[in-house]
Coordinates of N, CA and C and ligand atoms in Angstrom, one line a residue:
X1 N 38.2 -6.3 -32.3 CA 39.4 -7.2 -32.2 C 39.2 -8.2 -31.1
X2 N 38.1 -7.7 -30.5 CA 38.1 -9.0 -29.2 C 37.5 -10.2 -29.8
X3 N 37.6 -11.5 -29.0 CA 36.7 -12.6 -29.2 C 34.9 -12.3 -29.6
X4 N 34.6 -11.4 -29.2 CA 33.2 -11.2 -29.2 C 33.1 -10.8 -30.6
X5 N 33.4 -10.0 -31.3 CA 33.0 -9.2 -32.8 C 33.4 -10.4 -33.8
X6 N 33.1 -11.7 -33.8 CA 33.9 -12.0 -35.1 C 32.3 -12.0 -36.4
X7 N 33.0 -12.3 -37.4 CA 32.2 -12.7 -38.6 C 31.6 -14.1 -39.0
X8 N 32.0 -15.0 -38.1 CA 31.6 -16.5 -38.2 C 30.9 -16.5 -37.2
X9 N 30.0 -17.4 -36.7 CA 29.2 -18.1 -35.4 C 29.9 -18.1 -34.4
X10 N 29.5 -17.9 -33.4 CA 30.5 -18.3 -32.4 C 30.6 -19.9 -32.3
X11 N 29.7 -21.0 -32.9 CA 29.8 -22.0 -33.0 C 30.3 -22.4 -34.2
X12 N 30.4 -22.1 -35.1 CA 31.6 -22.5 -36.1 C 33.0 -21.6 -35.4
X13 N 33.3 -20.6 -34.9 CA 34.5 -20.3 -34.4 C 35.0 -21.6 -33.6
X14 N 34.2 -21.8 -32.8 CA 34.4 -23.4 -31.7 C 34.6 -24.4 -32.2
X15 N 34.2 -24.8 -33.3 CA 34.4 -26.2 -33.8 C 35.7 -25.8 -34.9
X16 N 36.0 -24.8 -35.3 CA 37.0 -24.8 -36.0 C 38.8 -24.5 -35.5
X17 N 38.3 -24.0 -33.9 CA 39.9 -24.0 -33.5 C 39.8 -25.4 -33.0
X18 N 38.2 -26.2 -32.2 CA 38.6 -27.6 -31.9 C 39.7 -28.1 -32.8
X19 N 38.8 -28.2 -34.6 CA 39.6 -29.0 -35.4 C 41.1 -28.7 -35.4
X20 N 41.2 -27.0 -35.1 CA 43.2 -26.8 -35.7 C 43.5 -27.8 -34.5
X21 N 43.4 -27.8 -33.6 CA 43.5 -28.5 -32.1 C 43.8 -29.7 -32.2
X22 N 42.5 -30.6 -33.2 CA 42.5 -32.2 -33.6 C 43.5 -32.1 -34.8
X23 N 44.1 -31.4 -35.5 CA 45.0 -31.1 -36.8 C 46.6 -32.1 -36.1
X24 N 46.8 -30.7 -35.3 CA 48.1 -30.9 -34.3 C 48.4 -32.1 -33.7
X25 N 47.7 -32.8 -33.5 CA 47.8 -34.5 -33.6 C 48.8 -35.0 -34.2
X26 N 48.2 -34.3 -35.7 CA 49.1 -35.2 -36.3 C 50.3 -34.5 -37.3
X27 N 51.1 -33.4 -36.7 CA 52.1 -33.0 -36.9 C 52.9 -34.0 -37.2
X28 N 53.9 -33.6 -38.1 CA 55.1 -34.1 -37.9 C 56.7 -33.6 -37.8
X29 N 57.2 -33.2 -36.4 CA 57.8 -32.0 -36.9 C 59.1 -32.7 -35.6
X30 N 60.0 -33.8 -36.3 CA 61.1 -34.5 -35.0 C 62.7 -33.6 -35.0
X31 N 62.0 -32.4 -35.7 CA 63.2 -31.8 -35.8 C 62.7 -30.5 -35.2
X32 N 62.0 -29.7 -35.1 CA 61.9 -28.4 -34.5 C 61.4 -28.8 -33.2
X33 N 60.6 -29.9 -32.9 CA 59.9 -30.1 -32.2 C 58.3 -29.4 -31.7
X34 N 58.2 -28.5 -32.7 CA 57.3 -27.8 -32.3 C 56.1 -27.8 -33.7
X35 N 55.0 -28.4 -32.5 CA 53.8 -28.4 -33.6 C 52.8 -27.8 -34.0
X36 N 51.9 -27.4 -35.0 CA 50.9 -26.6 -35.5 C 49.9 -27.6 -36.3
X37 N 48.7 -26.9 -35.6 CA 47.2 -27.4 -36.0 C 47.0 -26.0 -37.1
X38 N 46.4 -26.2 -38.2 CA 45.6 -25.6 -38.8 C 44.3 -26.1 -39.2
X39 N 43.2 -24.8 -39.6 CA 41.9 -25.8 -40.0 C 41.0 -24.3 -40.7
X40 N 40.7 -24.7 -41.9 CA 40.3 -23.6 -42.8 C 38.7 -24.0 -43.2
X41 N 37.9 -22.9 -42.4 CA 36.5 -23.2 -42.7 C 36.3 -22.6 -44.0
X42 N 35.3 -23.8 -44.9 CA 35.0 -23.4 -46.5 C 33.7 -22.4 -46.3
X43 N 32.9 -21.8 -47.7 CA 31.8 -21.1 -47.4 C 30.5 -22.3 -47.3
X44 N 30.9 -23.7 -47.6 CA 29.9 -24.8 -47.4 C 29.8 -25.1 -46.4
X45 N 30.7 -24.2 -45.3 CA 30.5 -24.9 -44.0 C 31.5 -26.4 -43.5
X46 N 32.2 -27.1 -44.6 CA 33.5 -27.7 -44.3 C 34.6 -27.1 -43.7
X47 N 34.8 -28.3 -43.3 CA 36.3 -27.9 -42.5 C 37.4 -28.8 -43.2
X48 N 38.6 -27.9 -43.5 CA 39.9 -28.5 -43.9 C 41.3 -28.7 -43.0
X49 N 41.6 -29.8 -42.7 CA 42.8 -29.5 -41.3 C 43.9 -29.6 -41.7
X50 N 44.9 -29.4 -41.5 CA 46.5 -29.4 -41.5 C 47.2 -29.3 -40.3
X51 N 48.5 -30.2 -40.6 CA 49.6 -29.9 -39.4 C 50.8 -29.4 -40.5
X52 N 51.9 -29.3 -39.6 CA 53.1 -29.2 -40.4 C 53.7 -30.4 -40.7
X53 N 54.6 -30.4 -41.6 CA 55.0 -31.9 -42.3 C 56.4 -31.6 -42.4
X54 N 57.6 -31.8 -41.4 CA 58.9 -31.6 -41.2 C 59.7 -32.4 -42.5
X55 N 61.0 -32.3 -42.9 CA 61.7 -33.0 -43.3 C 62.8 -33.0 -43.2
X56 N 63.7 -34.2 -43.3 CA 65.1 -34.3 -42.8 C 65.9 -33.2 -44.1
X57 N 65.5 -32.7 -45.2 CA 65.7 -31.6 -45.7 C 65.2 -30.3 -45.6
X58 N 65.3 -29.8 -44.5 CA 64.6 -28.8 -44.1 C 63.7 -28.3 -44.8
X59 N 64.2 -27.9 -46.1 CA 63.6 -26.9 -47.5 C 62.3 -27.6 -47.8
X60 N 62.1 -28.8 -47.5 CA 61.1 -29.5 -47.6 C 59.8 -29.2 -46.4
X61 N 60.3 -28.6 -46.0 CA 59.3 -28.7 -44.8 C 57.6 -27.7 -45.3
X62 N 56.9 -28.1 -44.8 CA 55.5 -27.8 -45.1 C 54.6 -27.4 -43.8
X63 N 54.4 -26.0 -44.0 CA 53.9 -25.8 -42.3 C 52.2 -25.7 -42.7
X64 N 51.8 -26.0 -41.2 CA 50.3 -26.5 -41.1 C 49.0 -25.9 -42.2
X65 N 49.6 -24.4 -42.2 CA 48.5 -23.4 -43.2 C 48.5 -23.8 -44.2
X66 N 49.5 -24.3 -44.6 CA 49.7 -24.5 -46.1 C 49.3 -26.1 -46.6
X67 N 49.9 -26.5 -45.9 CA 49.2 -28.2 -45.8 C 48.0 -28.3 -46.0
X68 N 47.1 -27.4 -45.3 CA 45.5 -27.8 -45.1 C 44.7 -26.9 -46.2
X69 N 45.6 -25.6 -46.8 CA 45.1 -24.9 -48.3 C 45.1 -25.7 -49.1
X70 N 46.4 -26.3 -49.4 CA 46.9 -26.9 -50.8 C 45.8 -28.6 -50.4
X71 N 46.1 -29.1 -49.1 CA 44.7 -30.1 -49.4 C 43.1 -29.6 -49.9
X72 N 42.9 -28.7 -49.6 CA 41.4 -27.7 -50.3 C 41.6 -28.0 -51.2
X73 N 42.6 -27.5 -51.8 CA 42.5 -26.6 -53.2 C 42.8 -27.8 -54.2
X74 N 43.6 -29.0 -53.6 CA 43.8 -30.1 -54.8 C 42.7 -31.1 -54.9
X75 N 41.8 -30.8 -54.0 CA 40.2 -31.4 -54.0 C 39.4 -30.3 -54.7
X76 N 39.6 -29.4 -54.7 CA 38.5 -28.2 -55.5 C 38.0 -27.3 -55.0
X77 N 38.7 -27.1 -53.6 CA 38.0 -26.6 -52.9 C 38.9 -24.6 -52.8
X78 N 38.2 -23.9 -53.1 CA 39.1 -22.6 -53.3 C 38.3 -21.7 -52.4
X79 N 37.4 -21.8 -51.2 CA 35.9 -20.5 -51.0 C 36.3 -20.6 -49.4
X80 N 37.2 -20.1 -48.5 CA 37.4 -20.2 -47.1 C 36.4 -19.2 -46.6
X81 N 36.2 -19.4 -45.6 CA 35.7 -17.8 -44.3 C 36.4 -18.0 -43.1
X82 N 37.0 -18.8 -43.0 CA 37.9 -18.0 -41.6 C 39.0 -19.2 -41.8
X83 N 39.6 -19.0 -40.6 CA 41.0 -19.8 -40.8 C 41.1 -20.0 -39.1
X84 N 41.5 -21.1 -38.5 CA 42.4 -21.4 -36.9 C 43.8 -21.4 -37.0
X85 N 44.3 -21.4 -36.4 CA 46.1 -21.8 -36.0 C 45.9 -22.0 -34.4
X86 N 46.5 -23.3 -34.3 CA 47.5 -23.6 -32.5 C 48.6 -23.7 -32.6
X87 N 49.5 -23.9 -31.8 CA 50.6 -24.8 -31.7 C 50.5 -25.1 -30.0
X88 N 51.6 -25.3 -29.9 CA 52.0 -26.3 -28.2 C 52.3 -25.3 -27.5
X89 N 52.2 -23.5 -27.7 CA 52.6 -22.8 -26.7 C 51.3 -22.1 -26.0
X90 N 51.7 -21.1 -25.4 CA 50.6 -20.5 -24.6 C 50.4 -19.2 -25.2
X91 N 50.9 -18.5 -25.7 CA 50.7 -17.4 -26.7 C 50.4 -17.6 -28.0
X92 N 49.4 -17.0 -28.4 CA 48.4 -16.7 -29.7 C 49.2 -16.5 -30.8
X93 N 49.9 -17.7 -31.7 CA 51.1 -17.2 -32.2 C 50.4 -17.3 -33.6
X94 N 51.3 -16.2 -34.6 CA 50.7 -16.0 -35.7 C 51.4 -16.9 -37.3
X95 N 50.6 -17.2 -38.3 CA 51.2 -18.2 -39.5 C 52.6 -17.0 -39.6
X96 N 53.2 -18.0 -40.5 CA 54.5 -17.5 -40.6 C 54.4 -16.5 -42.1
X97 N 55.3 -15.4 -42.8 CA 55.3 -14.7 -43.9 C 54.9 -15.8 -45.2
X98 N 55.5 -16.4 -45.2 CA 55.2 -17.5 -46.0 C 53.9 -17.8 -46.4
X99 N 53.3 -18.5 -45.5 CA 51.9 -18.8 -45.2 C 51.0 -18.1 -45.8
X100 N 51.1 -16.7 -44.5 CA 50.5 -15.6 -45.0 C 49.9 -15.1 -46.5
X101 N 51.2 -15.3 -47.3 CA 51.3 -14.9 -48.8 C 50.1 -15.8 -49.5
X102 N 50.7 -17.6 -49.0 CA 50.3 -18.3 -50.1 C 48.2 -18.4 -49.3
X103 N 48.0 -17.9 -47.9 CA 46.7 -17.7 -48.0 C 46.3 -16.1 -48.5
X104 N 46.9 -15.5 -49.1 CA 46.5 -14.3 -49.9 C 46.2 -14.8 -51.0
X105 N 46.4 -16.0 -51.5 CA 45.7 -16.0 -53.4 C 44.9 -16.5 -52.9
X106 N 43.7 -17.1 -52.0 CA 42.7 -17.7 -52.3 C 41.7 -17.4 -51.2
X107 N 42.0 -16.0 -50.3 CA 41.2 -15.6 -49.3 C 41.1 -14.2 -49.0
X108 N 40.0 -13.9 -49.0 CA 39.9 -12.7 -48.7 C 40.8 -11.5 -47.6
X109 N 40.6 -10.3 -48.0 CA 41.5 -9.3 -46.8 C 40.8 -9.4 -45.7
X110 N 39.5 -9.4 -45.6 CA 38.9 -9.7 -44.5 C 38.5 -10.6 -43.7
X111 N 39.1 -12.1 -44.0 CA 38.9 -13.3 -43.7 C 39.5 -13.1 -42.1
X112 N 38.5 -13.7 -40.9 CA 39.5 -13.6 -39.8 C 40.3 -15.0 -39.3
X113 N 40.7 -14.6 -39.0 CA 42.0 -15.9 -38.5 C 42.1 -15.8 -37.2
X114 N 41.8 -16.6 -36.8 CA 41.5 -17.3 -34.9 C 42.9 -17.8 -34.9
X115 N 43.6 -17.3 -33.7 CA 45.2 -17.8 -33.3 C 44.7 -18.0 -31.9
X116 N 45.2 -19.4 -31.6 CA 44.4 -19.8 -30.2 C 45.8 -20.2 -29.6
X117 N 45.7 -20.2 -28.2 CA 46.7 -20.7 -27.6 C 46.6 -22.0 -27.1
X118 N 47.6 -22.9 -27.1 CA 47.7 -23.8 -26.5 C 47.2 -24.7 -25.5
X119 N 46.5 -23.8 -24.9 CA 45.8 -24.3 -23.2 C 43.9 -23.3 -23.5
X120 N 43.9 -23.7 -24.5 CA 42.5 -23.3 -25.0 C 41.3 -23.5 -24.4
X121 N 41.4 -25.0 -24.0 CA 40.1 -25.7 -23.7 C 39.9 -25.2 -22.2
X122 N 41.4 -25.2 -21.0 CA 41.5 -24.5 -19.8 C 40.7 -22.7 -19.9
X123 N 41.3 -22.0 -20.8 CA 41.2 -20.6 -21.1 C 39.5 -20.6 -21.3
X124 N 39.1 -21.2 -22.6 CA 37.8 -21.3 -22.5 C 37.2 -21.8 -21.1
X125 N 37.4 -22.9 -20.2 CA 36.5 -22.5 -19.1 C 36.3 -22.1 -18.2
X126 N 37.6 -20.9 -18.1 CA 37.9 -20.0 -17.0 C 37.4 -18.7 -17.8
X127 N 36.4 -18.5 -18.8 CA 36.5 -17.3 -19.9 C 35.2 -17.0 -19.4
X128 N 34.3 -18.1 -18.1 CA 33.1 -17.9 -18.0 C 33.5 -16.5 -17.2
X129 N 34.1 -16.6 -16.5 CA 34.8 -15.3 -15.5 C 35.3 -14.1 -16.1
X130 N 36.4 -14.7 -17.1 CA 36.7 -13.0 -17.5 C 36.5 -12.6 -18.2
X131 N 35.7 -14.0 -19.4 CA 35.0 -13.6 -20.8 C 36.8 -13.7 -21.8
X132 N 37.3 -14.0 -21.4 CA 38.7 -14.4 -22.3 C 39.4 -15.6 -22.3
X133 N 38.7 -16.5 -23.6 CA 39.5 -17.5 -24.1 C 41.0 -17.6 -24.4
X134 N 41.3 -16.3 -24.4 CA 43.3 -16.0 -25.2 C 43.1 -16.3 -26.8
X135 N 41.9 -16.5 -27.5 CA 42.1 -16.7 -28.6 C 42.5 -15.5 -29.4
X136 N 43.2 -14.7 -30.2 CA 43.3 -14.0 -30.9 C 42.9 -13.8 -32.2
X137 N 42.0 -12.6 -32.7 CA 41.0 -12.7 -33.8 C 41.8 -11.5 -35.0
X138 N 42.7 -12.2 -35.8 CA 42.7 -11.0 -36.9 C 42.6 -11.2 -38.5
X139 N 42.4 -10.2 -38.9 CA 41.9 -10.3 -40.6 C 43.4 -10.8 -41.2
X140 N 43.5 -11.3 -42.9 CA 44.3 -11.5 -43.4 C 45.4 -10.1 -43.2
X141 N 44.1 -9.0 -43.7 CA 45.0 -7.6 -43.7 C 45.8 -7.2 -43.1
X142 N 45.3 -7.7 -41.5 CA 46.3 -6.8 -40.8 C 47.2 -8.1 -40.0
X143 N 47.5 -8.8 -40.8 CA 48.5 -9.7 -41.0 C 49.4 -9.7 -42.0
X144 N 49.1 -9.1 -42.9 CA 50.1 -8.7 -44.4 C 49.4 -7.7 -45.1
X145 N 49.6 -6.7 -44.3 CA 49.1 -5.3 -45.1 C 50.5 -4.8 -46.2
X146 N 49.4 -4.1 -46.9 CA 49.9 -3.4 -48.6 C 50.4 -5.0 -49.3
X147 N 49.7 -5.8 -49.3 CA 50.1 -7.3 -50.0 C 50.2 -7.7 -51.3
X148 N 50.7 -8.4 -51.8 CA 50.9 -8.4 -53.3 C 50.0 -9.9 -53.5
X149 N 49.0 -9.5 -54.7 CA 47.9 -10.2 -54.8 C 47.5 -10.7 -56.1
X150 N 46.9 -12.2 -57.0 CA 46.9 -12.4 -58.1 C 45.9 -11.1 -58.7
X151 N 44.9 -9.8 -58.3 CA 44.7 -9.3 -59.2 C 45.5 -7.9 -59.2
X152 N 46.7 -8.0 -58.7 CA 48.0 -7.4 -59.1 C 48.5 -7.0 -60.3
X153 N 48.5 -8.9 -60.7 CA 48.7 -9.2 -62.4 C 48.0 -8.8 -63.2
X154 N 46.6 -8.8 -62.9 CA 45.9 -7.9 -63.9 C 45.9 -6.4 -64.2
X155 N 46.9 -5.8 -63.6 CA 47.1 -4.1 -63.4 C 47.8 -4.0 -65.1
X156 N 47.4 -2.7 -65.5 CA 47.8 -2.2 -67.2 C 49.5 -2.4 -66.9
X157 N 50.1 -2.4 -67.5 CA 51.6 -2.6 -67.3 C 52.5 -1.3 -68.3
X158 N 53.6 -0.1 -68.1 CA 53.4 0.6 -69.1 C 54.8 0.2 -69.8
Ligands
ZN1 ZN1 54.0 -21.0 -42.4

């Protein structure tokens, strides 16, 4: 669970919370005020970025995870290995239930998902000391354990 064990590079780990980082830019969120970077590395080694996309109808609203899937996936792109999230605070905050679900049809249980905090770039250069960036490293799983999943639908039915 620490920063050290992941399943990607430590140099693709780096360039992919960069990009949720460079995502967050370009939030648009004049009503919660609170923004999110996402950024979904493919198995080609691409990177996909998202922010959240606010609306004066709330119901409309489109938060960063989902933004930067559904741009993959409407280009063709369906093959992730890890996933970033930031936002503007200082705790390693996690996608929302929502999210979670709609990256369960197109990513594995074991995909890990980097939750960085806000003051990242500081944390990384003070991490030469304690060895802790504050990034937080967890699988889909144990973000939406016992999950309901497209080969669900394939179960016999009686
Ligand atoms: Zn969400």
């Amino acid at each position: 669970m620490t920063s050290k064990t992941t399943s990607i590079s430590a140099a693709d780990r780096e360039r992919l919370i960069e990009a949720a980082i460079q995502a967050k830019q370009f939030a648009y969120s004049p009503y919660s005020k609170f923004r999110v970077g996402a950024a979904f590395l493919t198995t080609t080694g691409e990177i996909v970025k998202g922010a959240n996309i606010e609306n004066a109808s709330y119901g409309g609203t489109i938060c960063a995870e989902r933004t930067a899937i559904v741009k993959a996936v409407s280009e063709g792109i369906k093959s992730f290995v890890a996933l970033a999230v930031v936002t503007d605070v200082k705790a390693a905050l996690s996608p929302c239930g929502l999210c979670r679900q709609v990256i369960r049809e197109f990513c594995s249980l074991k995909m890990p998902i980097f939750l960085a905090p806000a003051d990242y770039f500081e944390r990384k250069a003070n991490a030469k000391e304690d060895g802790d960036d504050g990034v937080k490293e967890r699988t889909l799983e144990e973000l939406l354990p016992d999950s309901f999943g497209p080969e669900d639908l394939e179960l016999p039915r009686s």
